[in-house]
Coordinates of C-alpha atoms in Angstrom, one line a residue:
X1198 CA -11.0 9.4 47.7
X1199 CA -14.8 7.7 48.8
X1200 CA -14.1 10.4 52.1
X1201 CA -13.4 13.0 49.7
X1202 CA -16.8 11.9 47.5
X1203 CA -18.8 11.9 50.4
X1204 CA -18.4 15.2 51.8
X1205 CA -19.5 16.8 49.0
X1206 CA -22.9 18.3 49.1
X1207 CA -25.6 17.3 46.9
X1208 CA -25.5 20.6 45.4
X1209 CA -21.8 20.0 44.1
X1210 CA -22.5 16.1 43.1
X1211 CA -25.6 17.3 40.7
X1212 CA -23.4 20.3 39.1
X1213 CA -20.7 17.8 38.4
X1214 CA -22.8 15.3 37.2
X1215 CA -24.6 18.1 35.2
X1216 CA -21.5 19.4 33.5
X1217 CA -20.6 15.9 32.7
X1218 CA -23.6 15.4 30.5
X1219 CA -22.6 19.2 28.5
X1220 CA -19.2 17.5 28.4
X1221 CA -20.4 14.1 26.6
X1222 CA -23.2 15.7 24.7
X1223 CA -20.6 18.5 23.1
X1224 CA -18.5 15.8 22.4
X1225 CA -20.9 13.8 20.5
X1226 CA -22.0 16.7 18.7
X1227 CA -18.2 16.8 18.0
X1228 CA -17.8 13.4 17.3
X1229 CA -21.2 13.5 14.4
X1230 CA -20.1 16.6 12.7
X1231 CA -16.5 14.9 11.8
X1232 CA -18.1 12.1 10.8
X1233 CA -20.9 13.8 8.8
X1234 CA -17.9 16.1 7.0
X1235 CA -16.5 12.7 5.5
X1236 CA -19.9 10.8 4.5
X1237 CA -22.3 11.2 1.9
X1238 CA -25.1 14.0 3.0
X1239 CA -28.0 12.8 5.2
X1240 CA -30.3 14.2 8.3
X1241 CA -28.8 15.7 10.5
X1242 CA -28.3 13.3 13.5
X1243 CA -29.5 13.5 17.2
X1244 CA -26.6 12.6 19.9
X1245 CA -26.1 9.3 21.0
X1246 CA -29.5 8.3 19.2
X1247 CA -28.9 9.0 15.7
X1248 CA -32.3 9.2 13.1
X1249 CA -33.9 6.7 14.7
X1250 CA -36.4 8.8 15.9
X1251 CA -37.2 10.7 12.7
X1252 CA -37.7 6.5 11.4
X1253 CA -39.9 6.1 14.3
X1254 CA -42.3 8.8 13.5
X1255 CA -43.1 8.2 10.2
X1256 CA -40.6 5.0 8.4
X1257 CA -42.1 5.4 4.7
X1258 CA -41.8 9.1 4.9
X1259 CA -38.7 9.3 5.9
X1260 CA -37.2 6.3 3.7
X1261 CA -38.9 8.3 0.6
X1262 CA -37.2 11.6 1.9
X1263 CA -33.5 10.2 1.6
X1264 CA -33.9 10.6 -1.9
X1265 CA -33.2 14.2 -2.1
X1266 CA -29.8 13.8 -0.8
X1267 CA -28.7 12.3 -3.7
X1268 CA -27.9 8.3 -5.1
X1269 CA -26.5 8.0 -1.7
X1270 CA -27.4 9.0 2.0
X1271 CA -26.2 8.7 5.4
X1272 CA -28.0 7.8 8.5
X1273 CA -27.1 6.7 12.3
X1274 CA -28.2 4.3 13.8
X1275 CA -28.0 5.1 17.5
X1276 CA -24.3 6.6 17.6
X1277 CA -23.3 4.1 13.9
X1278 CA -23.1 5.6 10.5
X1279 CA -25.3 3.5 8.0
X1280 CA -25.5 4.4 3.9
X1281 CA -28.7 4.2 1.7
X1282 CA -28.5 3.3 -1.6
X1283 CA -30.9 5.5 -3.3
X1284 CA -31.0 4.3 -7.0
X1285 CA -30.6 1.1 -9.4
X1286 CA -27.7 2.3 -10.8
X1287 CA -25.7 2.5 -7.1
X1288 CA -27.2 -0.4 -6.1
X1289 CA -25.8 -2.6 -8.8
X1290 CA -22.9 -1.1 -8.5
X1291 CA -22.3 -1.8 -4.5
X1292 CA -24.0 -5.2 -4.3
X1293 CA -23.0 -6.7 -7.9
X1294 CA -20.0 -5.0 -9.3
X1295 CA -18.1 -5.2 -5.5
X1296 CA -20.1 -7.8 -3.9
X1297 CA -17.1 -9.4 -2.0
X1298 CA -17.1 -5.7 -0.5
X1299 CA -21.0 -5.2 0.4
X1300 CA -22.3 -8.8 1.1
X1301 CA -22.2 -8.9 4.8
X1302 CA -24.3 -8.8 7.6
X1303 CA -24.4 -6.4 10.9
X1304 CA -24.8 -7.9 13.9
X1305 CA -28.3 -6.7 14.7
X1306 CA -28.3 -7.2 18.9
X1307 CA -31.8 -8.7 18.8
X1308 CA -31.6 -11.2 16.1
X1309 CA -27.7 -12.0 17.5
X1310 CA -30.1 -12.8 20.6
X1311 CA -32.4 -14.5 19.0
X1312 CA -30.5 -16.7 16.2
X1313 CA -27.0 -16.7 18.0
X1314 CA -25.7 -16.2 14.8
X1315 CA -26.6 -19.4 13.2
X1316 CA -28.8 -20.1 10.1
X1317 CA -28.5 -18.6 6.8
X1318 CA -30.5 -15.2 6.3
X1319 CA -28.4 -12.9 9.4
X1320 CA -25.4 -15.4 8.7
X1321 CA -22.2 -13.5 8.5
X1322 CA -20.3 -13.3 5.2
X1323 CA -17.9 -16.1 5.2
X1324 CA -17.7 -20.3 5.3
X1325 CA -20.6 -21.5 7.5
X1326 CA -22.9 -19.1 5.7
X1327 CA -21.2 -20.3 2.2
X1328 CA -21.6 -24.1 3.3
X1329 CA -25.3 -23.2 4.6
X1330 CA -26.7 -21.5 1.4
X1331 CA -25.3 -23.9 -0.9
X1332 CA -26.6 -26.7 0.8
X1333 CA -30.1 -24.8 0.9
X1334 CA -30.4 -24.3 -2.5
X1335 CA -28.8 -27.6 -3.5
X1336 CA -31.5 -29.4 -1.2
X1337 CA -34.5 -27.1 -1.9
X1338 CA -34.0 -27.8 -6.0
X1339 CA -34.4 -31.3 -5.3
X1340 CA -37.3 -31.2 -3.8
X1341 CA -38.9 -29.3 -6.4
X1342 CA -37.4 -25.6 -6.3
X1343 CA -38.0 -24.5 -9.7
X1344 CA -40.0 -27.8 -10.9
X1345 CA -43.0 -28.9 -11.7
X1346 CA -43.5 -30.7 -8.2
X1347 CA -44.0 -27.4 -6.9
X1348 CA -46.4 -25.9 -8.9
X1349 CA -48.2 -29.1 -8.4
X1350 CA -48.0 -28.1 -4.5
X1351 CA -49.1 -24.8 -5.1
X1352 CA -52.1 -25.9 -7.2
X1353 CA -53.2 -28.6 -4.6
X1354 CA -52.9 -25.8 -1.8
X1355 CA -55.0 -23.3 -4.4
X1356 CA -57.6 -25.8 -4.5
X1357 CA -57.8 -26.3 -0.5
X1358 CA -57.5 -22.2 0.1
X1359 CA -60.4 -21.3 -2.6
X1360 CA -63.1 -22.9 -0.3
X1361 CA -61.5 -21.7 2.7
X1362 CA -61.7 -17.8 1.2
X1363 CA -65.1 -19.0 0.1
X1364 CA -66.2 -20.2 3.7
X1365 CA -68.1 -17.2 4.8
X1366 CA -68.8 -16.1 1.3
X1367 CA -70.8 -12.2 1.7
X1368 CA -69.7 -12.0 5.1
X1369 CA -66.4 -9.8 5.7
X1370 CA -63.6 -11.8 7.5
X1371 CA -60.3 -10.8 8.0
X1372 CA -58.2 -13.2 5.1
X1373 CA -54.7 -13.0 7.1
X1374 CA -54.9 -16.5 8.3
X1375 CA -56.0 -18.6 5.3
X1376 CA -53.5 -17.1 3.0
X1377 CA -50.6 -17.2 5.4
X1378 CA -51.5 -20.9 6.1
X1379 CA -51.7 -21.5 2.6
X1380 CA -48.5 -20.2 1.3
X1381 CA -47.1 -21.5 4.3
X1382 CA -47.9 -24.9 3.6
X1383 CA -45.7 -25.0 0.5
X1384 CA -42.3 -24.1 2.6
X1385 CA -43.7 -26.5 5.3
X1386 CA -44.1 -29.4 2.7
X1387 CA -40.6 -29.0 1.7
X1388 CA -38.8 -28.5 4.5
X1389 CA -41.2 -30.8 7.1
X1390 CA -42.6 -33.0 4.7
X1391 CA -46.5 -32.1 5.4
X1392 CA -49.3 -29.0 5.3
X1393 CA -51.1 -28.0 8.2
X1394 CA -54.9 -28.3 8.2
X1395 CA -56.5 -24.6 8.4
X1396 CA -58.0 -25.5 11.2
X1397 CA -54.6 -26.6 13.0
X1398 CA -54.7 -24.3 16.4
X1399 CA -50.9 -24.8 17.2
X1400 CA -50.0 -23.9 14.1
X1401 CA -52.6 -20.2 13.7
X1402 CA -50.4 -20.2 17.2
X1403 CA -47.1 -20.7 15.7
X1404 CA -48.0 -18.2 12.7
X1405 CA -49.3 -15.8 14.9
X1406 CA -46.2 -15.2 17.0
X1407 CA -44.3 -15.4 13.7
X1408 CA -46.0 -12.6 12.6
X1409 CA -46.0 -10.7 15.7
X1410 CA -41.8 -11.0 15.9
X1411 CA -41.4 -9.4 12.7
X1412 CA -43.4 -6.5 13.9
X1413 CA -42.1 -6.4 17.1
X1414 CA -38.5 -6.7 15.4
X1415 CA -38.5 -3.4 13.8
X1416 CA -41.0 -1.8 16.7
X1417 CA -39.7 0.5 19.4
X1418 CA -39.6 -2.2 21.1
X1419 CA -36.5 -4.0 18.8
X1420 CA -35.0 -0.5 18.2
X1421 CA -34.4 0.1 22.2
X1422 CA -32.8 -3.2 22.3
X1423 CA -30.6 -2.4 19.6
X1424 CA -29.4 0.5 21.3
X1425 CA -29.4 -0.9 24.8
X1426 CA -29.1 -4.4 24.1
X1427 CA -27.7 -4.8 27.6
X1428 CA -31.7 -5.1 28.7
X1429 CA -31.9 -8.6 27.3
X1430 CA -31.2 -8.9 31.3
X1431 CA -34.4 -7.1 32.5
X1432 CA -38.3 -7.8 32.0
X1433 CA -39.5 -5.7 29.2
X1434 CA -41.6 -6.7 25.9
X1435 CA -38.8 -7.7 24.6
X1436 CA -38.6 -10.7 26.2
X1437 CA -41.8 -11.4 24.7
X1438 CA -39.6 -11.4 20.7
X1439 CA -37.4 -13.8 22.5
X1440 CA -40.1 -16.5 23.8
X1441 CA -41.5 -16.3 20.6
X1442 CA -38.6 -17.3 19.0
X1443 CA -37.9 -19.9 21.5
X1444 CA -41.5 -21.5 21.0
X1445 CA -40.7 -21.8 17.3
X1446 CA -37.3 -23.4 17.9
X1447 CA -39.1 -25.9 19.8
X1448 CA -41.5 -26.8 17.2
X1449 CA -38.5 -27.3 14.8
X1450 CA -36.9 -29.5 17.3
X1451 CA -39.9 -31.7 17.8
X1452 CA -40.5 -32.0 14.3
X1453 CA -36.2 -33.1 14.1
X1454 CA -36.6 -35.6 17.2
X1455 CA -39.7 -37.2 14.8
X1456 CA -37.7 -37.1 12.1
X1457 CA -34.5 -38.7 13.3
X1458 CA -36.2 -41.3 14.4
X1459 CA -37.9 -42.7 10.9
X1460 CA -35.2 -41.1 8.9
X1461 CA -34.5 -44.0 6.1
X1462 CA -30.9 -42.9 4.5
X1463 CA -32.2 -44.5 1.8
X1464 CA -34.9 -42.2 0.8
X1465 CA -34.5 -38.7 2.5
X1466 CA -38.4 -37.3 2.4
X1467 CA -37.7 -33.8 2.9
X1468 CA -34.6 -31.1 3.9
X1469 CA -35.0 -32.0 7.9
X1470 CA -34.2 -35.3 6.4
X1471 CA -31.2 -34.0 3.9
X1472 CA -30.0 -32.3 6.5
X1473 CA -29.5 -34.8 9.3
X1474 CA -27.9 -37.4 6.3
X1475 CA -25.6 -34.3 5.8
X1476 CA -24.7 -33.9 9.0
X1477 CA -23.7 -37.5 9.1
X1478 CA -21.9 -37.4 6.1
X1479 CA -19.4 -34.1 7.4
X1480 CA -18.9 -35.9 10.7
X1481 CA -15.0 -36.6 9.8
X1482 CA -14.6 -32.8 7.8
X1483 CA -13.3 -30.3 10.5
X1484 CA -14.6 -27.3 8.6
X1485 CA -17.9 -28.7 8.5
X1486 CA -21.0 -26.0 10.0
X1487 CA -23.2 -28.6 9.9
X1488 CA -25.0 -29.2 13.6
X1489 CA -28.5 -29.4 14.9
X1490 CA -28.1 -25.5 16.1
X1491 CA -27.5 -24.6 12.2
X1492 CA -29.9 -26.9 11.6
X1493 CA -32.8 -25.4 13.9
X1494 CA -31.8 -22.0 12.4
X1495 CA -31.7 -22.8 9.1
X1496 CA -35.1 -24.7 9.2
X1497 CA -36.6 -21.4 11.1
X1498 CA -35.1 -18.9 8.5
X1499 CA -36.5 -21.1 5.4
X1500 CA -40.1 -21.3 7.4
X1501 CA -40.1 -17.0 8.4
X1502 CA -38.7 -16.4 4.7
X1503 CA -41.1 -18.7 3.0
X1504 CA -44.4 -17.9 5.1
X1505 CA -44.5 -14.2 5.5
X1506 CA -43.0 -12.2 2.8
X1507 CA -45.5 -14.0 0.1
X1508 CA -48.7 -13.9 2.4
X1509 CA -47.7 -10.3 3.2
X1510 CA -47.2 -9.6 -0.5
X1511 CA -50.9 -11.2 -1.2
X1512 CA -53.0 -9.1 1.5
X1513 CA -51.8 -6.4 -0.3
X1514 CA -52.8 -7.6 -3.4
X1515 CA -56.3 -7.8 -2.4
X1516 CA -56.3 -4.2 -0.9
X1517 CA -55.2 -3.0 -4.3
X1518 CA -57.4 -5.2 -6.2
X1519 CA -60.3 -4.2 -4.2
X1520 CA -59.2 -0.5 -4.5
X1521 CA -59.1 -0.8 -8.6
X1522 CA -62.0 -3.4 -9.0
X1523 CA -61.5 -2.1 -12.8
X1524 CA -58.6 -4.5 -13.0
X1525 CA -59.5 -7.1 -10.8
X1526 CA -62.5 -7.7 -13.4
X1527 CA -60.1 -7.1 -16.5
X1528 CA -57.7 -9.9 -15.3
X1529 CA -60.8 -12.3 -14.8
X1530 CA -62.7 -11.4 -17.9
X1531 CA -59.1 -12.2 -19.7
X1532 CA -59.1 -15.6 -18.5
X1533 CA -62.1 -15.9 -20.5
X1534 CA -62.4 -13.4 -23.6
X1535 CA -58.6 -13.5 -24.2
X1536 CA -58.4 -14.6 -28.0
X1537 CA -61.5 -17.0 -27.9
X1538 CA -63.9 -17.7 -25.2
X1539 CA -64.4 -21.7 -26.6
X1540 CA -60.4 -21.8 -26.2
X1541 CA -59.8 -20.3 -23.0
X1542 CA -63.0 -21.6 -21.4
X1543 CA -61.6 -25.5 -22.9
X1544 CA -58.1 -24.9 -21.4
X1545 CA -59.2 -23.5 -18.0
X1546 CA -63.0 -23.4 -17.5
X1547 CA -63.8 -22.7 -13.5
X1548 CA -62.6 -26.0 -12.4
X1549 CA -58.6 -26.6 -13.7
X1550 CA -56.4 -24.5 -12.1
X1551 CA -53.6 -22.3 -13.3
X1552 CA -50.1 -23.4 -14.2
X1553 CA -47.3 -21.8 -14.9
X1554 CA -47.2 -22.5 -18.7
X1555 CA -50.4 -20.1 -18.5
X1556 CA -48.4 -16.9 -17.9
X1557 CA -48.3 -16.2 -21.7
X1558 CA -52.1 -16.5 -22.0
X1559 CA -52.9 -14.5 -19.0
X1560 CA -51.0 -11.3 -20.0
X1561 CA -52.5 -9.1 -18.1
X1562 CA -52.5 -11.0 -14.8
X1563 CA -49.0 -11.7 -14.9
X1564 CA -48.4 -7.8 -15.2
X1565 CA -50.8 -7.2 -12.0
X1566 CA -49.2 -9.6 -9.8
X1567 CA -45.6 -8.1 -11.0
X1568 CA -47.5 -5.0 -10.0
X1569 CA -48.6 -5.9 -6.9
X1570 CA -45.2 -6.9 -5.7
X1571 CA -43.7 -3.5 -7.3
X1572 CA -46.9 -1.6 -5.6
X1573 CA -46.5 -4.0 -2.1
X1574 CA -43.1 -2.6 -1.1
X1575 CA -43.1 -5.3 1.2
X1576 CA -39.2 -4.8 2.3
X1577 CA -39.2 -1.1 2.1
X1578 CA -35.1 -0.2 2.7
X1579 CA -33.9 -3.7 2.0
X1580 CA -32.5 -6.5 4.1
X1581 CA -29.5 -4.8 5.9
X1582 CA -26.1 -5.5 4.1
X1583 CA -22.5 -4.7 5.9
X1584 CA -19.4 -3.6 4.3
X1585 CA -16.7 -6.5 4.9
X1586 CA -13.9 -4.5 4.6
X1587 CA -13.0 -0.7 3.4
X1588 CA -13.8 0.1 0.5
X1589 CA -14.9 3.0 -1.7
X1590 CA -18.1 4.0 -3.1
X1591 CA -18.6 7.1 -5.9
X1592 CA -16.0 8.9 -4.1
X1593 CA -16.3 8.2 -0.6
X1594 CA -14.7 6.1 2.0
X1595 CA -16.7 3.3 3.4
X1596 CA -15.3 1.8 6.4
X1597 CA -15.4 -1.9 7.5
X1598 CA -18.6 -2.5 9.2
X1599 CA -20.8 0.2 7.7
X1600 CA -24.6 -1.1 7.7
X1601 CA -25.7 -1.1 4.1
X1602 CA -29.6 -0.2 2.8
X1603 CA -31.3 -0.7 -0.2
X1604 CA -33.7 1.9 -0.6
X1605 CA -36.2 -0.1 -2.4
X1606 CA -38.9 2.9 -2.0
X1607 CA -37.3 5.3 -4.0
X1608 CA -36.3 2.7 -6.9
X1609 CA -39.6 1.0 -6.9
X1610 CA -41.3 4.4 -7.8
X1611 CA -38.3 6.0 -9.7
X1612 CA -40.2 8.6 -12.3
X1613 CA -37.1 7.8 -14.4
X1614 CA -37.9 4.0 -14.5
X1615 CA -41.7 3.5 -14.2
X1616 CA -45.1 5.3 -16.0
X1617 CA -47.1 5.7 -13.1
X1618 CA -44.5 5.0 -10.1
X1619 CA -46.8 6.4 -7.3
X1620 CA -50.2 4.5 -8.2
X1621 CA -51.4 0.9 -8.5
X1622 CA -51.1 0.6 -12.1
X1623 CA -50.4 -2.9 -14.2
X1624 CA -49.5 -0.7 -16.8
X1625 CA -46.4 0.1 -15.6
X1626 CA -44.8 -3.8 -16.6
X1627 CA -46.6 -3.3 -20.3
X1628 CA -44.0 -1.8 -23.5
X1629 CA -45.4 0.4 -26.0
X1630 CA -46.9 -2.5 -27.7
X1631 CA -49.1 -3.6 -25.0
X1632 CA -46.5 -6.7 -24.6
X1633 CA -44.7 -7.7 -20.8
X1634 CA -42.0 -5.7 -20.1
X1635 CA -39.7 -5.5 -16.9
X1636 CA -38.0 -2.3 -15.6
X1637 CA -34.0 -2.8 -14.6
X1638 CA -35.5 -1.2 -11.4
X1639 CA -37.4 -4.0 -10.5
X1640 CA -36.1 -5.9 -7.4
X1641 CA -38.3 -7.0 -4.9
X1642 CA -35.8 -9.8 -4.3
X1643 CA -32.6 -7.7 -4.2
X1644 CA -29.5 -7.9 -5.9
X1645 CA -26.1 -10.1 -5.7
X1646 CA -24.9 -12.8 -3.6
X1647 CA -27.4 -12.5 -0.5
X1648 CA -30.3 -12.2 -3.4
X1649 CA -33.7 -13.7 -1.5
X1650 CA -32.7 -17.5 -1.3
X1651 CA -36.9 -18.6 -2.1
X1652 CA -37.4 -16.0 -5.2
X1653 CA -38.1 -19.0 -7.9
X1654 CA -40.9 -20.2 -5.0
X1655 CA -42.2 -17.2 -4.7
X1656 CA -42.6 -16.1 -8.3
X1657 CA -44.7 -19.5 -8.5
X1658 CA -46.7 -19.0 -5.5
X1659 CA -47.5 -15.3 -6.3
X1660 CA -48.6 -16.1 -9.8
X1661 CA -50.5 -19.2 -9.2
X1662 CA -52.3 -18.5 -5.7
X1663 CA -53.3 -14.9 -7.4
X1664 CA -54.6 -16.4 -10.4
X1665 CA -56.4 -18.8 -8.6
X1666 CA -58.2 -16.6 -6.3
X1667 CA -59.2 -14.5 -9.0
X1668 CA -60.4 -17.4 -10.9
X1669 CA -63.0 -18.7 -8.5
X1670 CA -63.8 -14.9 -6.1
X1671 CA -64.5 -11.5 -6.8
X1672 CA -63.3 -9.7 -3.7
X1673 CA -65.1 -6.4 -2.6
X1674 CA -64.3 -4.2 0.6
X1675 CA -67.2 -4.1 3.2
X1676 CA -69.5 -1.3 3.3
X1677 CA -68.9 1.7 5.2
X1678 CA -65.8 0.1 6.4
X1679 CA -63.0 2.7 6.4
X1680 CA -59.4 1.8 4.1
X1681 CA -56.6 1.4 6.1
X1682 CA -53.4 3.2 6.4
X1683 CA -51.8 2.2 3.0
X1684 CA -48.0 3.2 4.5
X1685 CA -49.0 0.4 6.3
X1686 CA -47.1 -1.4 10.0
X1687 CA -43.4 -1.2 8.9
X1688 CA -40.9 -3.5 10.3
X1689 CA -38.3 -5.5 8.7
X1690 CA -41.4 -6.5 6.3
X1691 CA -44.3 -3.8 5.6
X1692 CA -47.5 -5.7 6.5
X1693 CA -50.9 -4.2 5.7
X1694 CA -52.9 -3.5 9.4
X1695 CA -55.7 -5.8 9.8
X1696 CA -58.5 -5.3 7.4
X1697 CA -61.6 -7.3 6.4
X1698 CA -63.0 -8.4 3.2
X1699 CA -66.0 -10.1 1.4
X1700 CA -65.8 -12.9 -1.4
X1701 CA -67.8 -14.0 -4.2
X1702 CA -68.1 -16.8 -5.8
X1703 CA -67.3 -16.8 -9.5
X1704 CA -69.2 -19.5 -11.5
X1705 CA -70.0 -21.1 -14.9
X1706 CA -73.4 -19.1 -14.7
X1707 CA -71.6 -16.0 -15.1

């Protein structure tokens, strides 16, 4: 037969070859329009690639687009069927009402690379992912998820990240590094037991290739590997995604070696400590998923989770609130004139900083940061669900395995649900009466049993790092500088691109 092979000409070889292609691409074409006659409408597919490339071009516009295929909408990923959730109602429906059904996880090839299926956030549905949550939230409540001890964290960190904003005052700087250490520093006290110092060059390291894997993640660069994750083998920039993630997973491990070797069972200082006690304690229990690879996993999901969705949410924040200075000077002048200026001044002056027991005498400021997270659209299509077995949906099969998306963009600006669902406008979480009000379609921290693990922190640190910055700096956009793309880098978090701003200082003389 290898005789036979090689006396063909090159002629013959090519034209074989050549027809073998027509033969695999008609039979994808095939393969789609069978599946596309069974699933809820969607684009029209490419072979063997899907819609990627229609994501690619533009993600935002072509998240918002899905919408006028109806509550639901398919897309492929590479040759996969996926389905978009396009509405509140559907969502609730899928991820509450027949959560057993919709709660699992795909196994995405670059973070199956990366987190070798350990740690809680790409966990698959089932035991270790059970024991691993519950142990999370468990831990994280008692040390101060949800309590006072956090705010108190928050505030001390407010007070350290005021004079850092406040550093180059009239000069524009670019604020991605000061926040992201700041709100980083909460998780970090929690889960290491100390802050980082501003100034701390390994850690403005470790944030920075944090930052730059969750870009990279949802880049060309992760949606190749997803396709072709068989080029984990080769050189490529995504081998840069993988040392990244290695380099963190170091830091976790030094900080575990340190750890292990002052831990006092006695008095377990933060959840590096709870964990290795626990650890100890499931030593004898077979079905125990408690190990230092968990452990390292865990640690790095609760550090991404906790550092950049909040600092991301912030940037944004002060794009908006330097876009609408109108409002950035209503929700200062309330801290003052609301009711009477003796009062306010007498409970927070320039000097005490916000708790949360001030939500209900900062109205409007509380509506502006639920604005800015509505606005923000920080996770655009969701954190990817899986279907864990077949089930049905409004009519349709849904096979095992199906990739699940929330398509946060449409219900986050559903005309149906908000007043002014395409603007920055604090109005939107205001009733009639001029009194807080929150839409059903508000979910920035999705819905059911995978709901964000770190939304009680994050509520807190929105709230009190906003108010704080707006108590003490007016922020202003420099001159002549140009506003930058406001669909922003989209990844598996939408980031703002790089931008510079100027503070003021606010001060008792105003």
């Amino acid at each position: 037969m290898w005789m036979t092979f090689m006396k063909l000409d090159l002629a013959s070889v090519c034209l074989a070859v050549f027809l073998g292609l027509i033969f695999m691409v008609l039979f994808e074409i095939f393969r789609i329009n069978s599946c596309r006659a069974q699933s809820p409408p969607g684009p029209r597919p490419l072979p063997f690639v899907g819609t990627v490339p229609y994501f690619l071009k533009n993600p935002m516009e072509f998240v918002s687009s899905l919408c006028q295929y109806g509550e639901m909408a398919t897309i492929y990923v590479g040759r996969k069927s996926a389905i978009f959730l396009n509405t509140i109602e559907l969502a609730k429906e899928a991820l509450v009402q027949n959560a057993s059904s919709f709660s699992g996880r795909p196994p995405i090839p670059l973070l199956i690379w990366i987190t070798e299926g350990y740690g809680i956030v790409m966990a698959t549905f089932g035991h270790s992912w059970r024991q691993q949550r519950r142990f999370a939230l468990h831990t994280l409540r008692n040390f101060g998820l949800g309590k006072k001890s956090v705010e108190e964290r928050v505030t001390e960190e407010s007070s350290y990240l005021v004079p850092e904003m406040l550093r180059l005052e009239g000069k524009p700087f670019d604020p991605q590094h000061a926040i992201q250490n700041a709100v980083s520093n909460i998780i970090c006290s929690i889960v290491f037991g100390d802050r980082f110092d501003y100034d701390n060059k390994r850690f403005a390291y470790l944030l920075e290739i944090v930052k730059e894997n969750i870009i990279q993640s949802g880049s060309l660069t992760g949606q190749v590997f997803d396709l072709l994750p068989i080029i984990k083998h080769f050189p490529g920039p995504h081998q840069k995604i993988y040392q990244n993630a290695e380099e963190l997973k170091v830091f976790i491990k030094e900080a575990v070696k340190t750890h292990r070797e002052t831990l006092d069972p006695d008095s377990p200082r933060d959840f590096i400590d709870a964990y290795l006690l626990e650890i100890e304690k499931q030593k004898s229990n077979e079905d125990s998923t408690f190990h230092e690879d968990n452990m390292v996993m865990s640690v790095s999901d609760l550090f991404l989770a906790g550092t950049d969705t909040t600092s991301t949410t912030i940037r944004w924040g002060l794009i908006f609130l330097t876009q609408k200075p109108d409002v950035q000077e209503k929700c200062h002048f309330l801290f003052f004139t609301f009711l009477f200026f003796e009062e306010i001044v007498r409970v927070l002056g320039y000097d005490r900083l916000p708790s949360m027991d001030d939500c209900d005498k900062l109205p409007y400021t509380y509506v502006t940061v639920h604005e800015i997270q509505r606005y923000g659209n920080i996770v655009p299509f969701g954190v990817f669900h899986e279907t864990t077995q077949h089930t049905k949906l409004r009519g349709y099969d849904i096979p095992k395995g199906t990739m699940v998306f929330t398509n946060l963009t449409a219900i986050l600006t559903d005309k149906e649900h908000w007043k002014y669902p395409d603007t920055f406008n604090p109005d939107n979480f205001l009733d009639d009466n001029g009194h807080f009000f929150k839409p059903e379609s508000f979910l920035p921290f999705s819905l059911g049993p995978r709901v964000c693990l770190g939304e009680t922190l994050a509520k807190t640190e929105l709230f009190l790092f906003v108010t704080s910055l707006l108590q003490r700096i007016r922020f202003s956009w420099p001159p002549d500088a140009k506003w930058p793309d406001m669909n922003g880098i989209v990844s598996v978090v939408r980031s703002p691109e790089p931008f510079n701003i100027i503070c003021h200082s606010r001060g008792s003389t105003e």
